[in-house]
């Protein structure tokens, strides 16, 4: 006989049973509904008209998600591991702001962090195809982390130097009132965002700004090159790593379901990581 | 003996006969002419001078395209399939706005959707070379649809969170009047467009904005990497898939016309998809 | 005995003789000097101070380049072919504006087209290394011309539709005064330039603008992918196409000077194209 | 017996001994501290409150780094080579501004060039993994220098021509007051930064600006393609160049520590270049 805890375990963590799938679908609808409610509540014309409704909705969803969080802790085999996992922390952060808003007004708008919970949607679509694609992307991005770190570190040094240079050249009269603010300008420029809220006025400042822009324009090639090379490599390695349990042939597509040599069913790809 | 219906079928759908090619060329000139007329009609100085001419032109082209649409339905073997195809819907949308403008003034400016019809130009240039290139691009982009979907989904979640954060940090006094508007700001920033119509004023807001910019600047590498890896792979697979009917050799260039081993003429590449 | 014509031929078209190299170096200095003079002449404070000097310099360089153009025509084996080549047209355009400025004031500022002449610098550096690199880039970019054309064509259609949509949604009161101007806005947005001189004011307009931005942000991946795949392929094919005249081994680096198998000197890479 | 010079040599240049590692860690903290102090000093509200403290800190760090620079010169086997190396020049530039500020007020804000010294951090993390990654990136970027030079050179010519064209078309009344300023606008536009401080007002100017934007949007694909192709190639060549001293097998991962065929320990990757 199944206990109540086992039953809820099956509903919450199971994705193959009808009850588990229904739970996931309802959960995602509730998350989307609560995020939309928080967004609309921030529009002043809507808040003055439906403020009370939004208030009730916010507490309704918060209590619902609080209950869900406690059930997850209760049914989890290793509650601490869940609580410290990515989704465990997101689940907690998704309910805290409402309680905080009793003390700090306005903090309830941070409830949109609930949007992160929607990423569970990939779990609902736990099809081999999506898993394979997500895995490929994940492997590629994790492998680039050191190269990207070296790149970002070097870019920050360049940004600090351009920012200080502009502070000295343009001075506080043209909007570059401090080095931190000049660094903000350098980030706006090198990332090619270019708000134009601060822009150089002197010819020499425009010359340095031009160099910053060309730097920003050219170096975007570096992270793109790093990620592209890894994604290309991940494509190849993913294919290679799938081995047929029958004939031990490698080199199957991520979305292949049967061995292309002997027809044996291939093991499903499992998403590495928690949840 | 050819019936009238067969004859028009040959003119409208044929691309190898002189009559079919002439029809296509006239059609594209008419489409371009009608789009230019709608554009110029929107310039107030031109409308006050030539308003009547534009009005006549608009109805002339609309009636012409209405007639063409009905003929297409009539000669098509499977009219419903044409009506539901991409170009069938575009053809319909290209005539509706004029009729709508009798009831809703201004809707006739949506006639520029006719520009989509110009994409038929690739049909006129039904040369092996263009077909091969378009096929390669198409295959590559269709294969990336799941990875791009995962990426776009994650980017939207990041945009929602940055938008809400800025709403809480900057507040309505600095232009961030609601979460939807802050999300608009986050999209402007993360895509590196950077209008500057809304920009952070407080140091802490500028710090978060800087993080959003660097995020936007760095993650463009991901879709680029995905698409590049697929285009590289599509190049290889396209070459491989072309098989010589004579000696069964694979691996021919998309624009090769004869087998490079035995000289047999290769079958033409056919564009997959409707029309 | 060498005739005068042969001598000048050697000086102007030769790059291996001391006289030919000296000619090229003097030419590039003259080009740079004349471009800088035109630029500085446009700064009003400098023109009021040194206007006469700039005027003399402009005519001096123009007469010099006119003389050079005529000598080139005279010594060229096939004068018409030179006159119609890329550099022949640039050479002519580099002298016309000064003569035109006698009739149309201001047209002399177009003399900066002379900057294009500086591209001859790659001829001076006619070293195997630079030739190989330029060749690789050239081959890759020429091969992508059809794919890039298909892409640009589709982007223009998207830009026209977004522009018209915004004209209808935002209307003339918010800066979208005509469809051509809305199309200008769409180009500013989709290329992620984002001046902010025209920006959507209504929530619905901001929604459509957001879609345009995300479109622009995502589709940059397509031309990048096309070019990258070709450059990767050009690297490989360039290596393959270099054949050793001794042992007929293929697969040499673009900057290799000797066959890596038998040590025979490899033929130099020649830049395809006129000049 | 170790002399004092040998001892300091070991501390400053050694990275494997505890004393050497401690020195590196203290150095990096000192660099970060001094950069933050210079930044905060530039914020006027903080300077009026803690001006004296910042002044003392600046001189303290400058004297400390001056001492360090002299010790480096003293213990270096070849002092001149150190003085002319990248880090030697950075070390000198990191102390000069303070002394200069005695004569030229404001020049001390250039002390943020000290941020460049933080790049030594990669030396502290002299782990095989980071070394391999940095090496791969370095090899790839050095190999692209000629192609990138050709590209940047061509882009500059395009920028000069677009700038002059806009000066002639828009004229000084719309912000394009001189060709150098128009070239600044062209750089802002082609790099897709788009401040909006100068923007075209006439329809014809907007047409040319649109062409500049599309040019800038499309050509970013070229450096990205160049760098990506090289990074992909560097990945392969790096793997190939690592040879096992035991069985002479090639093709090891940059972060592999043992030969994957015979288990012999692989030689560490050494970062080429000074320091």
CSV table of C-alpha atoms in Angstrom, one decimal, chain A residues 85-188:
chain,number,residue,atom,x,y,z
A,85,UNK,CA,19.5,23.1,-5.1
A,86,UNK,CA,18.9,25.8,-7.8
A,87,UNK,CA,15.1,25.2,-7.9
A,88,UNK,CA,14.9,24.9,-4.1
A,89,UNK,CA,16.4,28.4,-3.6
A,90,UNK,CA,14.2,29.8,-6.4
A,91,UNK,CA,11.1,28.2,-4.7
A,92,UNK,CA,12.0,29.9,-1.4
A,93,UNK,CA,12.8,33.3,-3.0
A,94,UNK,CA,9.4,33.1,-4.7
A,95,UNK,CA,7.5,33.3,-1.5
A,96,UNK,CA,9.7,35.5,0.8
A,97,UNK,CA,8.9,38.9,-0.9
A,98,UNK,CA,5.2,38.8,0.1
A,99,UNK,CA,6.1,38.3,3.8
A,100,UNK,CA,8.8,40.9,3.5
A,101,UNK,CA,6.4,43.4,2.1
A,102,UNK,CA,4.6,43.5,5.5
A,103,UNK,CA,7.7,45.2,6.8
A,104,UNK,CA,9.3,46.7,3.6
A,105,UNK,CA,6.7,48.2,1.2
A,106,UNK,CA,7.5,47.6,-2.4
A,107,UNK,CA,9.5,44.5,-2.0
A,108,UNK,CA,6.5,42.4,-3.2
A,109,UNK,CA,7.4,43.5,-6.8
A,110,UNK,CA,10.4,41.2,-6.5
A,111,UNK,CA,7.9,38.4,-6.7
A,112,UNK,CA,8.5,38.3,-10.5
A,113,UNK,CA,11.5,36.2,-9.5
A,114,UNK,CA,8.8,33.5,-9.7
A,115,UNK,CA,9.4,33.7,-13.5
A,116,UNK,CA,12.5,31.6,-12.8
A,117,UNK,CA,10.2,28.8,-11.6
A,118,UNK,CA,8.7,28.6,-15.1
A,119,UNK,CA,12.0,27.1,-16.3
A,120,UNK,CA,10.6,23.9,-14.8
A,121,UNK,CA,8.6,23.8,-18.1
A,122,UNK,CA,11.5,22.0,-19.6
A,123,UNK,CA,10.9,19.2,-17.1
A,124,UNK,CA,7.3,18.9,-18.3
A,125,UNK,CA,8.5,18.6,-21.8
A,126,UNK,CA,10.9,15.9,-20.7
A,127,UNK,CA,11.1,14.5,-24.3
A,128,UNK,CA,14.4,13.1,-25.6
A,129,UNK,CA,14.6,15.9,-28.2
A,130,UNK,CA,14.5,18.8,-25.8
A,131,UNK,CA,16.7,17.0,-23.3
A,132,UNK,CA,19.4,16.4,-25.9
A,133,UNK,CA,19.4,20.0,-27.1
A,134,UNK,CA,19.5,21.4,-23.6
A,135,UNK,CA,22.3,19.0,-22.7
A,136,UNK,CA,24.3,20.0,-25.8
A,137,UNK,CA,23.9,23.7,-24.9
A,138,UNK,CA,24.7,23.1,-21.3
A,139,UNK,CA,27.9,21.1,-22.0
A,140,UNK,CA,29.1,23.7,-24.4
A,141,UNK,CA,28.5,26.6,-22.1
A,142,UNK,CA,30.0,24.9,-19.1
A,143,UNK,CA,33.1,24.1,-21.1
A,144,UNK,CA,33.6,27.7,-22.1
A,145,UNK,CA,33.4,29.0,-18.5
A,146,UNK,CA,37.2,29.5,-18.1
A,147,UNK,CA,37.8,31.1,-21.5
A,148,UNK,CA,34.8,33.4,-21.0
A,149,UNK,CA,36.1,34.3,-17.5
A,150,UNK,CA,39.5,35.3,-18.9
A,151,UNK,CA,37.7,37.3,-21.6
A,152,UNK,CA,35.3,39.1,-19.2
A,153,UNK,CA,38.2,39.8,-16.8
A,154,UNK,CA,40.2,41.5,-19.5
A,155,UNK,CA,37.2,43.4,-20.7
A,156,UNK,CA,36.6,44.8,-17.2
A,157,UNK,CA,40.2,46.1,-17.1
A,158,UNK,CA,39.7,47.8,-20.5
A,159,UNK,CA,36.4,49.3,-19.2
A,160,UNK,CA,38.1,50.7,-16.1
A,161,UNK,CA,40.9,52.3,-18.1
A,162,UNK,CA,38.6,53.8,-20.7
A,163,UNK,CA,36.3,55.1,-17.9
A,164,UNK,CA,39.2,56.8,-16.0
A,165,UNK,CA,40.7,58.2,-19.2
A,166,UNK,CA,37.3,59.9,-20.1
A,167,UNK,CA,37.0,61.2,-16.6
A,168,UNK,CA,40.3,63.0,-17.0
A,169,UNK,CA,39.7,64.1,-20.5
A,170,UNK,CA,36.1,65.2,-20.4
A,171,UNK,CA,35.8,66.2,-16.8
A,172,UNK,CA,32.7,66.8,-14.6
A,173,UNK,CA,31.2,69.5,-16.8
A,174,UNK,CA,30.2,67.1,-19.5
A,175,UNK,CA,28.5,64.5,-17.4
A,176,UNK,CA,31.5,62.5,-16.4
A,177,UNK,CA,31.2,63.5,-12.8
A,178,UNK,CA,33.2,60.7,-11.2
A,179,UNK,CA,35.2,57.6,-12.2
A,180,UNK,CA,32.4,55.2,-11.3
A,181,UNK,CA,30.0,57.2,-13.5
A,182,UNK,CA,32.6,57.2,-16.3
A,183,UNK,CA,32.9,53.5,-16.0
A,184,UNK,CA,29.1,53.3,-16.3
A,185,UNK,CA,29.5,55.3,-19.5
A,186,UNK,CA,32.3,52.9,-20.7
A,187,UNK,CA,30.1,49.9,-20.2
A,188,UNK,CA,27.2,51.6,-22.1
